[in-house]
PDB file of C-alpha atoms in Angstrom:
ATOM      1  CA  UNK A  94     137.847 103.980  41.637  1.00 82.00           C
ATOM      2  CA  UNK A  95     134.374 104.700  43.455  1.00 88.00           C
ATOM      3  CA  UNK A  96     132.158 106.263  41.557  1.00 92.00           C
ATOM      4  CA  UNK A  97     128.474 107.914  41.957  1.00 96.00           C
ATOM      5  CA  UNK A  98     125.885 107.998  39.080  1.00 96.00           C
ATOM      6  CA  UNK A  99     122.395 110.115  39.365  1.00 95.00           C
ATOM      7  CA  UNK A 100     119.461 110.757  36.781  1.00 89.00           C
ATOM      8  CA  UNK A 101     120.178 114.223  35.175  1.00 87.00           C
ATOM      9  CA  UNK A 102     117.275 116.801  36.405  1.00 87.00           C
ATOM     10  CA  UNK A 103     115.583 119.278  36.309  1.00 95.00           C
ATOM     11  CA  UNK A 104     112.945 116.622  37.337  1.00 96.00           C
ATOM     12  CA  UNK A 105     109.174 119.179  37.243  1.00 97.00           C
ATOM     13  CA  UNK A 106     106.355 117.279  39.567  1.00 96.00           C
ATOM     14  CA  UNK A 107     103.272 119.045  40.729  1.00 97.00           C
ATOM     15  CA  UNK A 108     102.853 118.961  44.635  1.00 97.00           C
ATOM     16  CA  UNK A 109     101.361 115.396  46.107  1.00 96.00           C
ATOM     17  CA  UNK A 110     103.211 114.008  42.998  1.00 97.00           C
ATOM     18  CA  UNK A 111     105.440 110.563  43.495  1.00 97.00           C
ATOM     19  CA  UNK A 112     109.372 111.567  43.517  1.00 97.00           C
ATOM     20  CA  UNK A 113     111.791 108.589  42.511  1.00 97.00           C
ATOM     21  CA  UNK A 114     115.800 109.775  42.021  1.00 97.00           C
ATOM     22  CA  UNK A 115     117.685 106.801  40.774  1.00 97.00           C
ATOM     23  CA  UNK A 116     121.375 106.807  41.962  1.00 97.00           C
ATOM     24  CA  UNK A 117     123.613 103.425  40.886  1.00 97.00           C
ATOM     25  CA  UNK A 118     127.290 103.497  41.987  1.00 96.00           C
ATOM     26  CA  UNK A 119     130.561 101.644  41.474  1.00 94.00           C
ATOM     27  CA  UNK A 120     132.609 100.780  44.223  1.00 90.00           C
ATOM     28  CA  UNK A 121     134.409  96.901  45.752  1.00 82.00           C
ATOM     29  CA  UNK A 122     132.927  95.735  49.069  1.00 81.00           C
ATOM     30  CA  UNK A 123     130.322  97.313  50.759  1.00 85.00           C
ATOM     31  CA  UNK A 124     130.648 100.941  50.945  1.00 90.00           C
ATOM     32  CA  UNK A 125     127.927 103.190  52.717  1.00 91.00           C
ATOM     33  CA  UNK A 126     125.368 105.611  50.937  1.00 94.00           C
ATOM     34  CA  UNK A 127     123.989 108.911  51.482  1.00 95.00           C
ATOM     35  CA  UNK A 128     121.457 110.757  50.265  1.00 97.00           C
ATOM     36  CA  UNK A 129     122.312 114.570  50.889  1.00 96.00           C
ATOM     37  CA  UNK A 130     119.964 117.574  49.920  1.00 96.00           C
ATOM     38  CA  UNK A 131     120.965 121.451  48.730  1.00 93.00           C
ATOM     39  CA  UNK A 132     118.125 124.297  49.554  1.00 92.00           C
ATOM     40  CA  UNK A 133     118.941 127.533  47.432  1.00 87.00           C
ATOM     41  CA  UNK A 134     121.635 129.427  49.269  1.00 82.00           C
ATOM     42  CA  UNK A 135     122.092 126.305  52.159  1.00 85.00           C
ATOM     43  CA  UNK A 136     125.025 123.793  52.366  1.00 86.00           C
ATOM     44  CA  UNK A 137     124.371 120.398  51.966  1.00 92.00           C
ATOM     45  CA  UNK A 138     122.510 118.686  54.128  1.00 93.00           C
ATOM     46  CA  UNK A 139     122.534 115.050  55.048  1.00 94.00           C
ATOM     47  CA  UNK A 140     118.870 113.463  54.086  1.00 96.00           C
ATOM     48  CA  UNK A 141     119.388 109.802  54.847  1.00 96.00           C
ATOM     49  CA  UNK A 142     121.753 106.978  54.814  1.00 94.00           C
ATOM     50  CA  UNK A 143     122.285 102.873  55.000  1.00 94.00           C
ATOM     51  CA  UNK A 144     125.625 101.654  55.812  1.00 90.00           C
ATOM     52  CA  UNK A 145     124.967  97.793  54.989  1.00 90.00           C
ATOM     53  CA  UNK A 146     123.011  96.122  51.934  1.00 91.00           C
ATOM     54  CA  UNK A 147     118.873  95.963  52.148  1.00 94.00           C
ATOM     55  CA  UNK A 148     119.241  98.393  55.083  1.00 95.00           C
ATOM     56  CA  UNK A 149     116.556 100.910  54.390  1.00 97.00           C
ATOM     57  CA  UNK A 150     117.376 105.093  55.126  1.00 96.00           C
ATOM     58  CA  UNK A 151     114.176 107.297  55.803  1.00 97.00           C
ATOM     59  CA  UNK A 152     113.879 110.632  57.155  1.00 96.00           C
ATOM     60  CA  UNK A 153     111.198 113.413  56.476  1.00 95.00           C
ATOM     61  CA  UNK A 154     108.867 111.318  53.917  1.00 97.00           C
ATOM     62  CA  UNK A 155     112.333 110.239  52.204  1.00 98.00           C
ATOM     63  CA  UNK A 156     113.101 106.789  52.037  1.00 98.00           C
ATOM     64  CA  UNK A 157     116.365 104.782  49.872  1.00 98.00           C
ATOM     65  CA  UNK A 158     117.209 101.273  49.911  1.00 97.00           C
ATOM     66  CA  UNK A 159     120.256  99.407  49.760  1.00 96.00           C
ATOM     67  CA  UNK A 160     120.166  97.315  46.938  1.00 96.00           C
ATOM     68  CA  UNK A 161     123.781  95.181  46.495  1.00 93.00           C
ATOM     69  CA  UNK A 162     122.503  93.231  43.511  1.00 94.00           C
ATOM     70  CA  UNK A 163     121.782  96.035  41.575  1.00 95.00           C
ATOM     71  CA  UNK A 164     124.306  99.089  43.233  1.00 95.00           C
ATOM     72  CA  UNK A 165     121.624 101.099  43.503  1.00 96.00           C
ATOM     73  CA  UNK A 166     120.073 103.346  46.480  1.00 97.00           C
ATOM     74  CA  UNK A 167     117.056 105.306  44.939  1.00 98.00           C
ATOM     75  CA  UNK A 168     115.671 107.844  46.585  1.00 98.00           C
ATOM     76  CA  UNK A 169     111.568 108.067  46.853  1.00 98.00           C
ATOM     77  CA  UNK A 170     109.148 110.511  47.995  1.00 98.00           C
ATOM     78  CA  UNK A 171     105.444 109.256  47.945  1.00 96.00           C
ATOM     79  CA  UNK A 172     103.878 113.035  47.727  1.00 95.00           C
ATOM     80  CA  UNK A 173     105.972 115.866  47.159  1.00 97.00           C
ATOM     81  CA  UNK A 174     105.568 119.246  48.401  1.00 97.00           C
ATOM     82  CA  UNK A 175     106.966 122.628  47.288  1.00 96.00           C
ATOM     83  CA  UNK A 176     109.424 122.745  50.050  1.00 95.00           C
ATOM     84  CA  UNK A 177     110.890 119.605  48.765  1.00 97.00           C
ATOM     85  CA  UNK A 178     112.504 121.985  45.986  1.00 96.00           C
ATOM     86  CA  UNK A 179     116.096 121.476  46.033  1.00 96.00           C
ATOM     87  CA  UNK A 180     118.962 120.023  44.587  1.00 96.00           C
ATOM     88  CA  UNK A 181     118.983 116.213  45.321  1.00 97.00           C
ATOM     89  CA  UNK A 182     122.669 114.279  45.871  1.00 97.00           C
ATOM     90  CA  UNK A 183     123.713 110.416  45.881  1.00 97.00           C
ATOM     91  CA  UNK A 184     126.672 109.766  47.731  1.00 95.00           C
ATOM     92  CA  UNK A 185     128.946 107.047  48.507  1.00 93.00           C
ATOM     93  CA  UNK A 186     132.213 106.346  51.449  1.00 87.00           C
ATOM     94  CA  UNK A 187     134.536 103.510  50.678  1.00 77.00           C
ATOM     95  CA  UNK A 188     137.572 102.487  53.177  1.00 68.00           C
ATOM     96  CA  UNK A 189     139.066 104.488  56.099  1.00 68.00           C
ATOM     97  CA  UNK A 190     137.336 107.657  56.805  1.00 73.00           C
ATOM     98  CA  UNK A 191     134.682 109.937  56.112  1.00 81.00           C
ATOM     99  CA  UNK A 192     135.665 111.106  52.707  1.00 86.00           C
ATOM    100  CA  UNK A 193     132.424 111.278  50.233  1.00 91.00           C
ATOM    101  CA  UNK A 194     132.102 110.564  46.851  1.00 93.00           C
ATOM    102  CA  UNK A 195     129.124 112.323  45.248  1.00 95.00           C
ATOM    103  CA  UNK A 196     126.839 112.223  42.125  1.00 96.00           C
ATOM    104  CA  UNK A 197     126.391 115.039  39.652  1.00 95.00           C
ATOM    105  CA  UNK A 198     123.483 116.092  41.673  1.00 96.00           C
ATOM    106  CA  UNK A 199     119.323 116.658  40.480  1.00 97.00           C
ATOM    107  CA  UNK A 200     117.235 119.495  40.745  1.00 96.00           C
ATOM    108  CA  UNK A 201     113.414 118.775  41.861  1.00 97.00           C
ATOM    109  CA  UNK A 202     111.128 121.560  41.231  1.00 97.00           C
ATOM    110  CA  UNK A 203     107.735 120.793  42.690  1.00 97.00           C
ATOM    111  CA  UNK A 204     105.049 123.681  41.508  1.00 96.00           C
ATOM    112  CA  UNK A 205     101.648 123.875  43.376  1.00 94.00           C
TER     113      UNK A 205
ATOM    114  CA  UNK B 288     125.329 126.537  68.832  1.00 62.00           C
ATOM    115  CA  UNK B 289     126.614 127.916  65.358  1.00 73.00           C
ATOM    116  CA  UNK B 290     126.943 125.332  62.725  1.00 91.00           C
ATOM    117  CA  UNK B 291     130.164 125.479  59.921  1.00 95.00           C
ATOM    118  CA  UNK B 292     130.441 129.230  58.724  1.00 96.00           C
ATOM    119  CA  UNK B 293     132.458 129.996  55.650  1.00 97.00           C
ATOM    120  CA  UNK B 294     133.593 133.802  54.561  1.00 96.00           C
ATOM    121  CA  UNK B 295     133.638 135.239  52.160  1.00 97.00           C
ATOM    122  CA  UNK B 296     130.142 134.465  50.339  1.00 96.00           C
ATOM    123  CA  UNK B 297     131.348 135.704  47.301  1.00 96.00           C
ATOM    124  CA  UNK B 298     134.884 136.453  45.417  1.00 96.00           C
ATOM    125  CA  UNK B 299     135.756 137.566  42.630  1.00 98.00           C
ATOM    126  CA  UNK B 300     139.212 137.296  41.029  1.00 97.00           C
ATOM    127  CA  UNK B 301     141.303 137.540  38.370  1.00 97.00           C
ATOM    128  CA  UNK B 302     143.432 134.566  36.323  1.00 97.00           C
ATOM    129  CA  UNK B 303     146.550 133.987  38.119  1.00 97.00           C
ATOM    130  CA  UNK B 304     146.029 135.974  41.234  1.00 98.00           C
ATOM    131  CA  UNK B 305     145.715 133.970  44.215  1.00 98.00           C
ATOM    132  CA  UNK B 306     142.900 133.216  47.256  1.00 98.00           C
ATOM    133  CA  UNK B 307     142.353 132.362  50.758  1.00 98.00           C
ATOM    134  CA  UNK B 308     138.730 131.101  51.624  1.00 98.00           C
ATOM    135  CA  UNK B 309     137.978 130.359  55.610  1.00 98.00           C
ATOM    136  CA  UNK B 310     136.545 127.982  57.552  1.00 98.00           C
ATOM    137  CA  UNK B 311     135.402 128.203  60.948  1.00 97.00           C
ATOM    138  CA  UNK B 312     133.678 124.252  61.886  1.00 97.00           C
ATOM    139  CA  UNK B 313     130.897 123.920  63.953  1.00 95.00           C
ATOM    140  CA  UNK B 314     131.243 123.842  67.680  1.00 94.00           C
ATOM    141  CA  UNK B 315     132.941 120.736  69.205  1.00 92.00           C
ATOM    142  CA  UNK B 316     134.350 119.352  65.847  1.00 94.00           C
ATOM    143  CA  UNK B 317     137.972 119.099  65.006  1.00 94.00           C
ATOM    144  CA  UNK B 318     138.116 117.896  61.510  1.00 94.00           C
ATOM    145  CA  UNK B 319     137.831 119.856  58.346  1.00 96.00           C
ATOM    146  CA  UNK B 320     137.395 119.034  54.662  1.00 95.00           C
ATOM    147  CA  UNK B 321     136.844 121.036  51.764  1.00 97.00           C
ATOM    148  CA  UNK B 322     134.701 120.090  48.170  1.00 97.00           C
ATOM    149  CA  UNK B 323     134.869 121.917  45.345  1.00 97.00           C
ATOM    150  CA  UNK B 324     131.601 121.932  43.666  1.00 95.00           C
ATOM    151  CA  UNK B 325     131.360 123.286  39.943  1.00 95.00           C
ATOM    152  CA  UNK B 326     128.712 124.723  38.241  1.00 91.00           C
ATOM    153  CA  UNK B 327     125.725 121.785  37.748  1.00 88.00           C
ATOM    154  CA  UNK B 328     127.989 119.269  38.954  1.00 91.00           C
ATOM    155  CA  UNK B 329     128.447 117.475  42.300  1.00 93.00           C
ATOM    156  CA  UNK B 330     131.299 117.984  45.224  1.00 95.00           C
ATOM    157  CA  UNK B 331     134.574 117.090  44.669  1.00 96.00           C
ATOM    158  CA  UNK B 332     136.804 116.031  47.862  1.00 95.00           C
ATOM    159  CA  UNK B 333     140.135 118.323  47.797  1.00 96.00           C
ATOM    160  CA  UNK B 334     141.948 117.678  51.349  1.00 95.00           C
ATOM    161  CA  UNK B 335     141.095 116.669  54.801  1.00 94.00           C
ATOM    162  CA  UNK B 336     142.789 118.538  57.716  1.00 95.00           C
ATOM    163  CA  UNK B 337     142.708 116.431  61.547  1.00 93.00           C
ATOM    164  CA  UNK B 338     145.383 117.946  64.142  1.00 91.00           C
ATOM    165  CA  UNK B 339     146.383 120.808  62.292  1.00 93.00           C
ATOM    166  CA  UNK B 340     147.880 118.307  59.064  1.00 94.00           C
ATOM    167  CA  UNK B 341     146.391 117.350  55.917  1.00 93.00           C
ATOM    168  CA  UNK B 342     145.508 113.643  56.089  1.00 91.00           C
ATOM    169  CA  UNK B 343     143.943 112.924  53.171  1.00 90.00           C
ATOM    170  CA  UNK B 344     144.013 114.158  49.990  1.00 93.00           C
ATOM    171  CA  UNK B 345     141.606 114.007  46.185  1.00 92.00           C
ATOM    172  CA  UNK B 346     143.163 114.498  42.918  1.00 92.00           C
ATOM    173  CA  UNK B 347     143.707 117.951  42.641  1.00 96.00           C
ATOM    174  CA  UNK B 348     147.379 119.740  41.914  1.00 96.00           C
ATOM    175  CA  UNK B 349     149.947 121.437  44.208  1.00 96.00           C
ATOM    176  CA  UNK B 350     148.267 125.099  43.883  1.00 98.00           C
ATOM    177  CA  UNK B 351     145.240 124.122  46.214  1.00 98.00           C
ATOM    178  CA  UNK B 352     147.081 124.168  49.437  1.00 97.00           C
ATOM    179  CA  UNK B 353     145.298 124.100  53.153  1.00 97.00           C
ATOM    180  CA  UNK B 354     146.077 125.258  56.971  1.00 96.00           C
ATOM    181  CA  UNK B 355     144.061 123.947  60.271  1.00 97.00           C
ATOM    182  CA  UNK B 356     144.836 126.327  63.131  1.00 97.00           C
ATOM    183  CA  UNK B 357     144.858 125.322  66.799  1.00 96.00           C
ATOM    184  CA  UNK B 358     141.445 126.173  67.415  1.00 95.00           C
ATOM    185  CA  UNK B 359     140.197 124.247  64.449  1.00 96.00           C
ATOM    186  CA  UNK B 360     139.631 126.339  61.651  1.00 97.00           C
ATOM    187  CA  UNK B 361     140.479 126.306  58.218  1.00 98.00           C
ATOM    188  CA  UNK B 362     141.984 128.078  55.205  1.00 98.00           C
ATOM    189  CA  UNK B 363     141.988 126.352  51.491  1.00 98.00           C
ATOM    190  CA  UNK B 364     144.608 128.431  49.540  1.00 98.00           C
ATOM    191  CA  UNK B 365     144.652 128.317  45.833  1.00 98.00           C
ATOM    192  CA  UNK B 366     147.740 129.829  43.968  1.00 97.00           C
ATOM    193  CA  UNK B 367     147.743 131.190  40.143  1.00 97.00           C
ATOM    194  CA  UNK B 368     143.935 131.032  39.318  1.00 98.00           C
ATOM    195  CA  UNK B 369     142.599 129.271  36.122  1.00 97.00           C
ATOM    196  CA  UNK B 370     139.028 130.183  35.136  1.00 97.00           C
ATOM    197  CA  UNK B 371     138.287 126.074  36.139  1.00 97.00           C
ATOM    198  CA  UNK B 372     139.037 127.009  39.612  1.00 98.00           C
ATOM    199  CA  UNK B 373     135.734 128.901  39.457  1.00 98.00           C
ATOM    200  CA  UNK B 374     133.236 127.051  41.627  1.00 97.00           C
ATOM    201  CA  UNK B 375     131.079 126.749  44.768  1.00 96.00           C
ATOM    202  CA  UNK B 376     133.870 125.851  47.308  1.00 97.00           C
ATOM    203  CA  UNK B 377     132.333 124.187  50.382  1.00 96.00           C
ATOM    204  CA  UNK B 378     133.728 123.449  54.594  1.00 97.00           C
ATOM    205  CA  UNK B 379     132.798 120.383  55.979  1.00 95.00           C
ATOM    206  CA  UNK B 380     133.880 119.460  59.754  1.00 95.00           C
ATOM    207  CA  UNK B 381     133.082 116.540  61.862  1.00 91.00           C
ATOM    208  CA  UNK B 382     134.341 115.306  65.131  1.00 90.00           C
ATOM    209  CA  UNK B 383     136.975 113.093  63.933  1.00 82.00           C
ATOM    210  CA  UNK B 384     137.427 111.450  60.589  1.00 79.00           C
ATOM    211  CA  UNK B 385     135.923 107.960  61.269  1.00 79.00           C
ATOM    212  CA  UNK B 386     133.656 106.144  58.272  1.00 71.00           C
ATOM    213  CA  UNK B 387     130.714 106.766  60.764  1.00 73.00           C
ATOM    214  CA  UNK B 388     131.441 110.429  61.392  1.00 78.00           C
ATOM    215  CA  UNK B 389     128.714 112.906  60.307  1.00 84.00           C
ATOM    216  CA  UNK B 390     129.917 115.831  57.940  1.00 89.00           C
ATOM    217  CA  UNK B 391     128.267 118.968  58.457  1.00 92.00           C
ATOM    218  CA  UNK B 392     128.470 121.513  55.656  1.00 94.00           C
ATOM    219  CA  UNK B 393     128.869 125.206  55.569  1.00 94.00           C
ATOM    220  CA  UNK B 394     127.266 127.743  53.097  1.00 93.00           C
ATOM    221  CA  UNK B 395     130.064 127.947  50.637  1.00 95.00           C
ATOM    222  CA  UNK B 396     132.340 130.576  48.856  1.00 97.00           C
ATOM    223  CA  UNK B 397     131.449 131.154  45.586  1.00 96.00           C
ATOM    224  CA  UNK B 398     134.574 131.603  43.628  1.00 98.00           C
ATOM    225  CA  UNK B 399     134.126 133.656  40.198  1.00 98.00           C
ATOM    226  CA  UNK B 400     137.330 133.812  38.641  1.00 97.00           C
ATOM    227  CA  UNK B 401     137.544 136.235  35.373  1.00 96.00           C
TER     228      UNK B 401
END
């Protein structure tokens, strides 16, 4: 079946530090990939996606790419603030519908 | 515009008893999900519900049980409690259930089950 794996946090980086989440999955054909993000006490929140292979996701200084070759969609941040804090999830949809399957999930903690 | 609100927060309950967590989905969407999300992992699809029946469904047994009412909202139902049913238990809706349909997530109930 599909599967999602992430790096294991907590991942510590001082503020204006470079963020990189690796996320690899497992899945036939050409499913689409999500990045979503947790704040402490918030529901998940969609950060970015790509729905095709070298199709590049960005939003808010975020960016993931598509990579078939390798099943991977890592997430990078080129300089990290504290607000960036959160709980960090790779996610993949496979076949009919909008049903996700997620990773185990990474904590960032960026101190100042 | 109130996004997807989830009640209660917080529950606490014994093995064996039973639960009824809510969902109300944001405005304008008419398809809920629910994820169960344990401790330090990630979510877990349980059930989809799109005109008031459960069309799709993740590996987890007969006690988790769901209703979608006529005006959209939710209840996930989970009969004779374990102490692994403890978990962050989270309401997604969307407008419809296609692959390019965005979820929006509520809040949560955190489940404690003792």
């Amino acid at each position: 079946g599909n599967s999602v794996t992430q790096m294991e946090g907590p991942v510590t980086l001082s503020e204006e530090a470079f963020l990189t989440i690796n996320c690899t999955y497992t899945a036939t054909g050409y499913p689409s990939l999500f990045w979503y993000v947790q704040y402490p006490g918030e529901g998940l929140q969609l950060l970015l996606k790509a729905t095709k292979a070298d199709d590049k996701g960005s939003n808010k200084g975020f960016e993931a790419t598509y990579r078939k070759e390798t099943t991977s969609f890592h997430l990078e941040k080129g300089s990290v603030q504290v607000s960036d804090s959160a709980v960090y999830f790779c996610a993949l949809h496979k076949a009919a519908g909008n049903k996700l399957t997620f990773g185990g999930g990474t904590r960032v903690l960026v101190k100042p | 515009d109130a996004g997807v609100t989830q009640s209660p927060t917080h529950l606490i309950k014994t093995r064996g008893q039973q639960v009824t967590l809510r969902c109300s989905p944001k405005s304008g969407h008419d398809t809920v999900s629910w994820y169960q999300q344990a401790l330090g992992q990630g979510p877990q699809f349980i059930f989809q519900y799109y005109e008031e029946e459960e069309r799709q469904r993740g590996n987890f047994p007969d006690r988790f049980s769901g209703h979608q009412f006529p005006n959209y909202s939710s209840e996930l139902n989970v009969n004779a409690l374990l102490l692994g049913d403890s978990a962050l238990y989270l309401c997604a809706s969307s407008l419809g259930y296609r692959e390019d349909e965005k979820l929006f997530f509520g809040s949560g109930t955190q489940l404690s089950v003792l």
